[in-house]
mmCIF file of C-alpha atoms in Angstrom:
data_model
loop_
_atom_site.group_PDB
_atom_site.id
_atom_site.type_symbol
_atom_site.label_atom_id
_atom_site.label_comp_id
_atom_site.label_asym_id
_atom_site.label_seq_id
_atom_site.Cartn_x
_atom_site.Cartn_y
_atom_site.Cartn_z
ATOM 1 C CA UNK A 1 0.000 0.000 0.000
ATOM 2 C CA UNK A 2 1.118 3.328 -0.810
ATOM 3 C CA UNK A 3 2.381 6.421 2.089
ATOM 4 C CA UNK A 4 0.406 8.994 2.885
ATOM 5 C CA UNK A 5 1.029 11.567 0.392
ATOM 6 C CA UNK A 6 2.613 9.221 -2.484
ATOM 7 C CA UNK A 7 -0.041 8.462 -5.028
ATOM 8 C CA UNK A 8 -0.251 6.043 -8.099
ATOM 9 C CA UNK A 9 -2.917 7.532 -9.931
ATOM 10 C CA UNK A 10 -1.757 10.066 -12.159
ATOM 11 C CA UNK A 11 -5.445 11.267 -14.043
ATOM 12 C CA UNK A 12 -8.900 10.860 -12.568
ATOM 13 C CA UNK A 13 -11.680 9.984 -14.824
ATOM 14 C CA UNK A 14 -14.936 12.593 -14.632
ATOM 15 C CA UNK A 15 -17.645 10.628 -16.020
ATOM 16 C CA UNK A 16 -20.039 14.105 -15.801
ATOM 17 C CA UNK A 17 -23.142 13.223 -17.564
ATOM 18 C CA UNK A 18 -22.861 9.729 -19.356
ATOM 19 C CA UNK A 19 -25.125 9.132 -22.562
ATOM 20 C CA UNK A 20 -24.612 8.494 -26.528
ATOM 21 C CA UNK A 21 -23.101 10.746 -28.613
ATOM 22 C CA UNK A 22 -26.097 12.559 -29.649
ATOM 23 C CA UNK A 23 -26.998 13.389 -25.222
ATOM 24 C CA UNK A 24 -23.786 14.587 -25.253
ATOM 25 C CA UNK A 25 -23.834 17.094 -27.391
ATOM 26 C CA UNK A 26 -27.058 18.352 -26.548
ATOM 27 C CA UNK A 27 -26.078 18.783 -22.932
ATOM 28 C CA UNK A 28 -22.948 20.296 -25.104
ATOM 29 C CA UNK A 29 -25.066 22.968 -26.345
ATOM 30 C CA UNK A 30 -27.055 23.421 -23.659
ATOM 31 C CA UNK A 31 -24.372 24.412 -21.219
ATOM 32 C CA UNK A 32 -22.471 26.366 -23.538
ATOM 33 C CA UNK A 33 -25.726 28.556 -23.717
ATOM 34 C CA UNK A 34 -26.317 28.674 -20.353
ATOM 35 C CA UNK A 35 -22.076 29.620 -19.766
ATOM 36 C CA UNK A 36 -23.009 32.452 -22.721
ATOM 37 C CA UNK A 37 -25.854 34.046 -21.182
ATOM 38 C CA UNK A 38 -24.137 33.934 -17.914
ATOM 39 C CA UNK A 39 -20.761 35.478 -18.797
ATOM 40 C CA UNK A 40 -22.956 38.664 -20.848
ATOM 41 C CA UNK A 41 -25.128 38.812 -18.252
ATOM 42 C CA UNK A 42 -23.006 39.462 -15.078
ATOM 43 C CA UNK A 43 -20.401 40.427 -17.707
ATOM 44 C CA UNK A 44 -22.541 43.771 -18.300
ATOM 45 C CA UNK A 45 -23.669 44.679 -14.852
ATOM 46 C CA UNK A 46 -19.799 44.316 -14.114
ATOM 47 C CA UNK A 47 -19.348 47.223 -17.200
ATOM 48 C CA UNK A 48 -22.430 49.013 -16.420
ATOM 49 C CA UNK A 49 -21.061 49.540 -12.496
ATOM 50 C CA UNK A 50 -17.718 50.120 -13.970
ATOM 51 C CA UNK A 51 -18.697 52.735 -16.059
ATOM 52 C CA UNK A 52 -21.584 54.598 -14.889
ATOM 53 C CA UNK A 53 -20.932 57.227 -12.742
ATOM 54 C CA UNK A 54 -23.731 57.262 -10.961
ATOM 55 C CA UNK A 55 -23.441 53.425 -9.488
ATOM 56 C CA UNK A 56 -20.549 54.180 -7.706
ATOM 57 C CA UNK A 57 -22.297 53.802 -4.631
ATOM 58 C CA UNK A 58 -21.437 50.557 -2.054
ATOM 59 C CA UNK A 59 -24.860 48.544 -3.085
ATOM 60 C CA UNK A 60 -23.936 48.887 -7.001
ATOM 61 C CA UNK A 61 -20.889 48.202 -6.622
ATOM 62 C CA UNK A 62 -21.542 45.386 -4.181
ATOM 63 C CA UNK A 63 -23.605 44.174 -7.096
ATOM 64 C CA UNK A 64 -20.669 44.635 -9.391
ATOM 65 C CA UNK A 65 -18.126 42.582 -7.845
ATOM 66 C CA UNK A 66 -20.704 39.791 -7.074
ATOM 67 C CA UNK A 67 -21.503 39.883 -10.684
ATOM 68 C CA UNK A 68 -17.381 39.280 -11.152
ATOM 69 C CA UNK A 69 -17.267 36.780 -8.434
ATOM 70 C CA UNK A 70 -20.475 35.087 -10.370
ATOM 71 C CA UNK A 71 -17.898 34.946 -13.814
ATOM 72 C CA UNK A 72 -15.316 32.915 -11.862
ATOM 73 C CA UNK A 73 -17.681 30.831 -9.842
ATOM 74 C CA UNK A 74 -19.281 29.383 -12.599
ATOM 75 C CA UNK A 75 -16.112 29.361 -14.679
ATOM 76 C CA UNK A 76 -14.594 26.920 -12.464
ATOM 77 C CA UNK A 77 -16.916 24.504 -13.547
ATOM 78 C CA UNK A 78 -18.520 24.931 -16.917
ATOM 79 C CA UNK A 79 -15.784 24.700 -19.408
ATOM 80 C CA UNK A 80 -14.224 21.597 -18.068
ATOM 81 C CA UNK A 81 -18.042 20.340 -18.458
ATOM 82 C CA UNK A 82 -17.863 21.397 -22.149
ATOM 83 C CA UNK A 83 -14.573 19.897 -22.663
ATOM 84 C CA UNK A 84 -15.585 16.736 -21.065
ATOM 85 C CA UNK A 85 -18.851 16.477 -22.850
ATOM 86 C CA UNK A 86 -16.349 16.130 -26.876
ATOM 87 C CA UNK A 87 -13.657 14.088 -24.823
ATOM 88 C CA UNK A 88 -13.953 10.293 -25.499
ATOM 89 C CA UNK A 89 -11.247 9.660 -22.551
ATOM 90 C CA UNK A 90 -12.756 12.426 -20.130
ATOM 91 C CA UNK A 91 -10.029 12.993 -18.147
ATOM 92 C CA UNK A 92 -8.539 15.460 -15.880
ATOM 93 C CA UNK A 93 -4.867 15.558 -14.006
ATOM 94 C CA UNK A 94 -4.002 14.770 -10.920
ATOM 95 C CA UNK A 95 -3.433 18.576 -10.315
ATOM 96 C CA UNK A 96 -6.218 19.699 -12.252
ATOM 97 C CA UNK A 97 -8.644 17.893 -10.454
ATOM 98 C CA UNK A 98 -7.212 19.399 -7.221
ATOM 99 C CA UNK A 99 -7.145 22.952 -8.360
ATOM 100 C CA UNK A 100 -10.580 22.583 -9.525
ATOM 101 C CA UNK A 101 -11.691 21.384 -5.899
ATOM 102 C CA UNK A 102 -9.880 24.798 -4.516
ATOM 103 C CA UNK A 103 -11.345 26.940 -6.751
ATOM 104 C CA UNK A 104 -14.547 25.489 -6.823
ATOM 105 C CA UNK A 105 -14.740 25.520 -2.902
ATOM 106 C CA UNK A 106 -12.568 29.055 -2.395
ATOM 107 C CA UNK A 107 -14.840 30.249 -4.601
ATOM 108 C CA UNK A 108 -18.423 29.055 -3.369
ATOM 109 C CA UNK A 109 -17.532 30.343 0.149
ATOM 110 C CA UNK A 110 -16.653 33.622 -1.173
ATOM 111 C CA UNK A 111 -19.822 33.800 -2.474
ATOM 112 C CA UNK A 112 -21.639 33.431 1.182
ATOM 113 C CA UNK A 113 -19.990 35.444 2.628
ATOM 114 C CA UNK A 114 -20.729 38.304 -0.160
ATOM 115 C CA UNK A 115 -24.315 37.758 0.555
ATOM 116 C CA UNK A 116 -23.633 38.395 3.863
ATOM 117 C CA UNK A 117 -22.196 41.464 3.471
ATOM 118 C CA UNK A 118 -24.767 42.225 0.635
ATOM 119 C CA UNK A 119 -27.341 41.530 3.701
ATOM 120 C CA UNK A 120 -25.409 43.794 6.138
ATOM 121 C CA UNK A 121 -25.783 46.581 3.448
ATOM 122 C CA UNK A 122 -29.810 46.415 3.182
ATOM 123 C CA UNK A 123 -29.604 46.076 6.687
ATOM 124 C CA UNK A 124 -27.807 49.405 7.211
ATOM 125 C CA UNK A 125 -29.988 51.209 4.568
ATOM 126 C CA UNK A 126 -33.702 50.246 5.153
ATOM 127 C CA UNK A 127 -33.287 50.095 9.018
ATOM 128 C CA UNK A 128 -30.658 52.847 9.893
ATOM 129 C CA UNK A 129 -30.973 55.469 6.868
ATOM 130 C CA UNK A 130 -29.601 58.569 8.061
ATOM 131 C CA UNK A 131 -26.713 56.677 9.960
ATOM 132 C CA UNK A 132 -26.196 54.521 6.212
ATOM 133 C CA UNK A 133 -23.829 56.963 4.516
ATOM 134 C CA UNK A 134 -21.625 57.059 7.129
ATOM 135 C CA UNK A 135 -21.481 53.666 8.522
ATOM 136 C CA UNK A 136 -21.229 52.181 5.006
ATOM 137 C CA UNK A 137 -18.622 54.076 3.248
ATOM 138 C CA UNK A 138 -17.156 53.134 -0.099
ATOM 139 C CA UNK A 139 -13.602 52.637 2.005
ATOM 140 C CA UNK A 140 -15.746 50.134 4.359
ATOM 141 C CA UNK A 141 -17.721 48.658 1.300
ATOM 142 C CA UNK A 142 -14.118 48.096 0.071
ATOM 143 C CA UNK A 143 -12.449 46.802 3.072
ATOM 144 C CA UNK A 144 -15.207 44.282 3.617
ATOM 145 C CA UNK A 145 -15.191 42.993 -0.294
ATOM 146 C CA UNK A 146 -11.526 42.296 -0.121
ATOM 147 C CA UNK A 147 -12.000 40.613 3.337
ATOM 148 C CA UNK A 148 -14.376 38.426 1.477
ATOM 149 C CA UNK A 149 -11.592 37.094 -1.197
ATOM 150 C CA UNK A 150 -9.339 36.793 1.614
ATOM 151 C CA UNK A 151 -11.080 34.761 3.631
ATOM 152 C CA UNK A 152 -12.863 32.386 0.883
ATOM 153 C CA UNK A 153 -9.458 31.567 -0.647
ATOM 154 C CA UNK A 154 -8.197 30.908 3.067
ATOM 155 C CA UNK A 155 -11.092 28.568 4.292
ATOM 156 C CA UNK A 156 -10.204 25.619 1.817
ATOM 157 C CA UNK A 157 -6.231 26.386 1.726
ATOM 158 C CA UNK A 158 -5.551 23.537 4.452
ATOM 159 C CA UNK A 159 -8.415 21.343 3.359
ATOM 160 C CA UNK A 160 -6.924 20.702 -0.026
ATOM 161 C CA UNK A 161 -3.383 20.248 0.812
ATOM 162 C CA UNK A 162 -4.707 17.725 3.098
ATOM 163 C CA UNK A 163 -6.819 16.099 0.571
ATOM 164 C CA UNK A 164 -4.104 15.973 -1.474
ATOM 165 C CA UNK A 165 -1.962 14.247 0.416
ATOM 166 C CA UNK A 166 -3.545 11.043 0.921
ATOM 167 C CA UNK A 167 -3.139 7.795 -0.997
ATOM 168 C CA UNK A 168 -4.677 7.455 -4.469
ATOM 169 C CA UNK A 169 -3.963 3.862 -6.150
ATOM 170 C CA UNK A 170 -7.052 3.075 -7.896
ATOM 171 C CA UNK A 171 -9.719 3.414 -9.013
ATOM 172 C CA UNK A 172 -9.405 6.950 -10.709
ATOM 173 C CA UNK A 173 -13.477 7.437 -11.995
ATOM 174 C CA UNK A 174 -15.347 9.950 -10.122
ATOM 175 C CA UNK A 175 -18.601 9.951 -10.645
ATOM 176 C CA UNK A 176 -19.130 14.037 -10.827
ATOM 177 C CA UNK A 177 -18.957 16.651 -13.260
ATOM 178 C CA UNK A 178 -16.017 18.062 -10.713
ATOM 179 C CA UNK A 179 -13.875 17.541 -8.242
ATOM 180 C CA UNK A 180 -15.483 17.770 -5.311
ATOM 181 C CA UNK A 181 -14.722 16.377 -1.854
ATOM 182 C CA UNK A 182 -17.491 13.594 -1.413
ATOM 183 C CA UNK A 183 -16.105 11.570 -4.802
ATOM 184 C CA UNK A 184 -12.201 12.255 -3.826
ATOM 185 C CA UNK A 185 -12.605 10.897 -0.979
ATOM 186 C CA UNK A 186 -14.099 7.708 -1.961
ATOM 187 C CA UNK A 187 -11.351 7.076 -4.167
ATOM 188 C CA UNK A 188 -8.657 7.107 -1.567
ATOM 189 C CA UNK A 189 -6.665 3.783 -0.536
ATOM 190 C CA UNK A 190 -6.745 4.802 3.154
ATOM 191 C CA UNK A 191 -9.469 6.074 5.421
ATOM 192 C CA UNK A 192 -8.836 9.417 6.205
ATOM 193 C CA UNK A 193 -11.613 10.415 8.951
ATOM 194 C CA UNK A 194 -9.904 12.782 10.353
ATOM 195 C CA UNK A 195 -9.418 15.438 6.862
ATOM 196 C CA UNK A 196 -13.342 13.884 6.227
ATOM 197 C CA UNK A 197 -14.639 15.320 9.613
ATOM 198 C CA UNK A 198 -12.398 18.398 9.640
ATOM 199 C CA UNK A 199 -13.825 19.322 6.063
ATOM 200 C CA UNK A 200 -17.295 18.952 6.774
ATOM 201 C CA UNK A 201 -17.106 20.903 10.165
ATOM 202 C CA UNK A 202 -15.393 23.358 8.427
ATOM 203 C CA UNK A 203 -18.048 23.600 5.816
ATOM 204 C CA UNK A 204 -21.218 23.321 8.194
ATOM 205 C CA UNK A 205 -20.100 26.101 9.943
ATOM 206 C CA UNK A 206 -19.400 28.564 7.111
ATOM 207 C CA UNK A 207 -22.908 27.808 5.218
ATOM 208 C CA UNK A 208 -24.651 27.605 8.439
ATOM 209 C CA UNK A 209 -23.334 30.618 10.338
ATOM 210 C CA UNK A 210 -23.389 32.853 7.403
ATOM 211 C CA UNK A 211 -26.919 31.677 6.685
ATOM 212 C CA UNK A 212 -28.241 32.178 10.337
ATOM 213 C CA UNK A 213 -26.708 35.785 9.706
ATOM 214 C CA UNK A 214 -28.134 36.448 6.749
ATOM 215 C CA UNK A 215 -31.775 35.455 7.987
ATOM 216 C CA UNK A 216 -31.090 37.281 11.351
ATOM 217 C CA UNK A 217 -30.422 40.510 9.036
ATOM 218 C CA UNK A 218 -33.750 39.923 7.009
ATOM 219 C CA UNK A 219 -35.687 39.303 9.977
ATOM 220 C CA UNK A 220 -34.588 42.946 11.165
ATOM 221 C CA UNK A 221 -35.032 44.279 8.019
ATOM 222 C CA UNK A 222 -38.508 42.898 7.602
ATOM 223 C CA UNK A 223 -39.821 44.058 11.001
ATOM 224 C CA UNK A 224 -38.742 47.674 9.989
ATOM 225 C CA UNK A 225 -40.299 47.300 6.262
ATOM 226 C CA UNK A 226 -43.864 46.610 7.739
ATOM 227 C CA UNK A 227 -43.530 49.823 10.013
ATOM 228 C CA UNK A 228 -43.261 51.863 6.675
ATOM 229 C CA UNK A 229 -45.991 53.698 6.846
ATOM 230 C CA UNK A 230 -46.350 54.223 2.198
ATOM 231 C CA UNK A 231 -47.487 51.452 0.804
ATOM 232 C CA UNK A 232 -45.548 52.084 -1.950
ATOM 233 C CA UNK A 233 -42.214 52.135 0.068
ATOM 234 C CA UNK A 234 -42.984 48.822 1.643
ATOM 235 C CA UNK A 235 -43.387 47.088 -2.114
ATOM 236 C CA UNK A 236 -39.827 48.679 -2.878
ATOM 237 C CA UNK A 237 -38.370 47.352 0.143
ATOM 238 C CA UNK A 238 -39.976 44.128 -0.252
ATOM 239 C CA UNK A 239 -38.929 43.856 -4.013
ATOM 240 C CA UNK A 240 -35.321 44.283 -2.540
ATOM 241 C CA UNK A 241 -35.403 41.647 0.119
ATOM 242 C CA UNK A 242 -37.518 39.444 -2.173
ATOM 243 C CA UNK A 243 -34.902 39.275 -4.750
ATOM 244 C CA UNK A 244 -31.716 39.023 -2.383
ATOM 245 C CA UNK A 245 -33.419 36.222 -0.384
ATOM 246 C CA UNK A 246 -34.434 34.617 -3.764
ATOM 247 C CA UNK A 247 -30.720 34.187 -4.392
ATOM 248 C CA UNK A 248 -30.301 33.019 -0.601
ATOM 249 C CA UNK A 249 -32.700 30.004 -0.670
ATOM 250 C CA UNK A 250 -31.284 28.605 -3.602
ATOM 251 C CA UNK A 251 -27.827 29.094 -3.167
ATOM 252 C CA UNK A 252 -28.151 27.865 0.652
ATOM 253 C CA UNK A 253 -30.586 25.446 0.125
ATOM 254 C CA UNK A 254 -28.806 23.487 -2.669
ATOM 255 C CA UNK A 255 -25.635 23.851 -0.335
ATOM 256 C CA UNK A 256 -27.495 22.492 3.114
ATOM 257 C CA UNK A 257 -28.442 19.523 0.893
ATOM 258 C CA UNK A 258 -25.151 18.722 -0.307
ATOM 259 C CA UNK A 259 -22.944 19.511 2.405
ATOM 260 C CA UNK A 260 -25.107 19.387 5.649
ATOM 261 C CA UNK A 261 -27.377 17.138 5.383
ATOM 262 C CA UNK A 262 -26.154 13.163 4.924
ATOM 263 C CA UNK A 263 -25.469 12.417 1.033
ATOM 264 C CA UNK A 264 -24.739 9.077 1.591
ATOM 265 C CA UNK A 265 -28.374 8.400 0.896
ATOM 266 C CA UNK A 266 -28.375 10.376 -2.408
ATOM 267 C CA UNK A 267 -27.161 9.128 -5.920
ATOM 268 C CA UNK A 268 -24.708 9.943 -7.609
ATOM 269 C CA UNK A 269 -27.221 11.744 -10.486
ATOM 270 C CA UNK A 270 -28.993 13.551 -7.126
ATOM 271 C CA UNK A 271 -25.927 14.957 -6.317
ATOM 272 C CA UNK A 272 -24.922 16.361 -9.827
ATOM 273 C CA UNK A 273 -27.944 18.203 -9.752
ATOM 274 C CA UNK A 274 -27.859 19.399 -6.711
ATOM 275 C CA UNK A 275 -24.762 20.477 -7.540
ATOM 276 C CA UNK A 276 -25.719 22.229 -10.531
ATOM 277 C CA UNK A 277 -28.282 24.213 -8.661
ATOM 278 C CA UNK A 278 -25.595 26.200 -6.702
ATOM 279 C CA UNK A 279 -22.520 26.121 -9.550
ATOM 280 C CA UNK A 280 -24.603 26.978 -12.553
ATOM 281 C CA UNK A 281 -28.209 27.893 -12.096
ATOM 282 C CA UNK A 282 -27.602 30.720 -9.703
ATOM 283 C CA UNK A 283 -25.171 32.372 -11.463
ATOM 284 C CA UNK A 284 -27.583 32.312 -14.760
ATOM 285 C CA UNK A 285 -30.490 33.479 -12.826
ATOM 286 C CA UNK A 286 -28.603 35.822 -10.114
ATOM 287 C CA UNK A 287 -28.721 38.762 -12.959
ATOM 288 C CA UNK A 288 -32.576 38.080 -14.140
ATOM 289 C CA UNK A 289 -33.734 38.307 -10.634
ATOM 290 C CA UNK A 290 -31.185 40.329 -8.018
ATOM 291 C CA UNK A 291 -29.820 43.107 -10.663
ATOM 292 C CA UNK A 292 -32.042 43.470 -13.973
ATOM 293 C CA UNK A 293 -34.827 44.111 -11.711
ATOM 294 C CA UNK A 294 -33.464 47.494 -10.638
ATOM 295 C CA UNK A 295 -34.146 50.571 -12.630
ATOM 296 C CA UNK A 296 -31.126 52.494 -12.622
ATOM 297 C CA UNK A 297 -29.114 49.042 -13.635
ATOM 298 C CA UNK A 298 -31.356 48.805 -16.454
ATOM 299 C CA UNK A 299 -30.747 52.329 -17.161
ATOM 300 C CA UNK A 300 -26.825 51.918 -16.939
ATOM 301 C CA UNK A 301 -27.349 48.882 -18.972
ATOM 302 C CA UNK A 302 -28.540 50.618 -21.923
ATOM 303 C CA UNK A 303 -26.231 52.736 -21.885
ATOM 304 C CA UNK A 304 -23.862 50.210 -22.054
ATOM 305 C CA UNK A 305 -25.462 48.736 -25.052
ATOM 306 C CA UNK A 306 -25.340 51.924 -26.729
ATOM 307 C CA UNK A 307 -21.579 52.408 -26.316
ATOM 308 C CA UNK A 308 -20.701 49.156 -26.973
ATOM 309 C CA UNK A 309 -22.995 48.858 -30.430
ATOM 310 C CA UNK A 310 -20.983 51.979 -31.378
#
C-alpha cells in the first residue's frame, strides 16, 4: 500500500453526464448557452457599475463585484463540463482535479460570505438610513469585499493540501462533473476520517453561520419594512429583500443539501444536480432576478449597449 502523500494515480476519470453521442452534445449545447448568457449577463452589470458614474455607490458596486465573483464561480466549472462532454477519454490531471476542488470551494464560500455582506448593506440602509452613509462608506464597502476574497481563498487552503496528500492507487473514476470532496474521498486507498470530519465541520459552519446571519439581518429588516408607513415604500423594500433572499434560498438550500445534510443516501445523479443548482443555475439566474430588476441598472445597462454597439 502506498504512504500517505505518495499516489499512483496520475489522471482521474470525470464521467459528468454519461449518454450516446447525440446526449452529449445536446447537454454540449445546452451548457455552452447557459455559460453564454451567464458570462454577458453578469459580464454587463460588471461594465455598467464600472462605467456609470452614478453606481458608484457601495450597493452597485456590491452588485458589481458579485456579478465578477459570479464569472469565476461558474467558470470553475462549466468549461471543463464542455470539454468533457467532446472528450472520449474524459479525463482530468491529478493537479487539475485538485485545483478545480480549490477553486470550486474558495470560490463558493466567497460567495456566502458576499451575501452576507450584501445583507449587512440592506440592513444598514432600510433600518438605519440617516446613519447609512456614514457607517457604510465606499472605504468600508471596500475593506469588507476584499475581506471576502481573503477569507474564501483561506477557508479551503488547508483542506486541499490535506486532501491531497492522501493515498490514491485506484480506481481513478469519479462519478461528478467536478472535483469535489465527497467523490475524492471515496477514491482514496486509506481512510482518512480525520481530513473527512475536519472538512465537513469546516463547511457546516461557514454555510450555516453565514446563513443564520443572513436570515437574522432579514428578519430585522422585515420588522422595519412593515412599520413603513407608504405602501408604496414597503413594495420597494420588499422587491429588494424578495430578490436578495431569492438568491439566498437557492444558493443555501442546494448547499445544506449537499454539504449538511447526509449524502450518503443520495445518488450519484442527485448529487450532480444538486450540484448544478448552486454552480450553474444561480449564477444564470442571479442577474434576471437580483440586478435586472433594478431601474437604474437597467438604465446603466442601456447605456452600455449603446456604447458598446458603437
Amino acid at each position: 500500500m502506498n504512504k500517505s502523500g505518495v499516489h499512483t494515480v496520475t489522471e482521474f476519470v470525470l464521467l459528468s453526464f454519461p449518454g450516446h453521442w447525440q446526449i452529449q452534445i445536446l447537454l454540449f449545447s445546452l451548457f455552452l448557452i447557459v455559460y453564454s448568457l451567464t458570462l454577458m449577463g453578469n459580464g454587463a452589470i460588471v461594465c455598467a457599475v464600472r462605467w456609470d458614474q452614478r453606481l458608484h455607490t457601495p450597493m452597485y458596486i456590491l452588485l458589481g463585484n458579485f456579478a465578477f465573483l459570479e464569472i469565476w464561480y461558474i467558470t470553475s466549472t462549466v468549461p471543463s463540463m464542455l470539454e468533457n462532454f467532446l472528450s472520449e477519454t474524459k479525463t482530468i490531471s491529478f493537479a487539475g482535479c485538485f485545483f478545480q476542488f480549490y477553486f470550486f470551494s474558495s470560490l463558493g464560500t466567497t460567495e456566502a460570505y458576499f451575501l452576507c455582506i450584501m445583507a449587512y448593506d440592506r440592513y444598514l440602509a432600510i433600518c438605519h438610513p440617516l446613519h447609512y452613509p456614514t457607517k457604510m462608506t465606499l472605504q468600508r464597502c471596500y475593506t469588507l469585499m476584499s475581506v471576502c476574497w481573503a477569507f474564501g481563498f483561506l477557508s479551503y487552503f488547508p483542506s486541499t493540501i490535506q486532501l491531497s496528500q492522501l493515498s490514491f492507487c485506484g480506481p481513478n473514476i469519479i462519478d461528478h462533473f467536478v472535483c469535489d470532496m465527497d467523490p475524492i474521498m471515496a477514491l482514496s486507498c486509506a481512510p482518512a476520517p480525520v481530513t473527512e470530519i475536519l472538512f465537513y465541520i469546516l463547511s457546516s459552519l461557514i454555510i450555516i453561520l453565514t446563513m443564520l446571519y443572513i436570515l437574522g439581518s432579514y428578519i430585522l429588516l422585515l420588522r422595519a419594512v412593515l412599520q413603513v408607513p407608504s405602501a408604496a415604500g414597503r413594495r420597494k423594500a420588499f422587491s429588494t429583500c424578495g430578490s436578495h433572499l431569492a438568491v439566498v434560498c437557492l444558493f443555501f438550500g442546494s448547499l445544506m443539501i449537499m454539504y449538511v445534510s447526509p449524502t450518503s443516501e443520495n445518488s450519484g445523479e442527485v448529487q450532480k444536480i444538486i450540484t448544478l443548482f448552486y454552480s450553474v443555475v444561480t449564477p444564470f439566474l442571479n442577474p434576471l432576478i437580483y440586478s435586472l430588476r433594478n431601474k437604474e441598472m437597467k438604465a446603466a445597462l442601456k447605456k452600455v449597449m449603446r456604447i458598446t454597439s458603437e
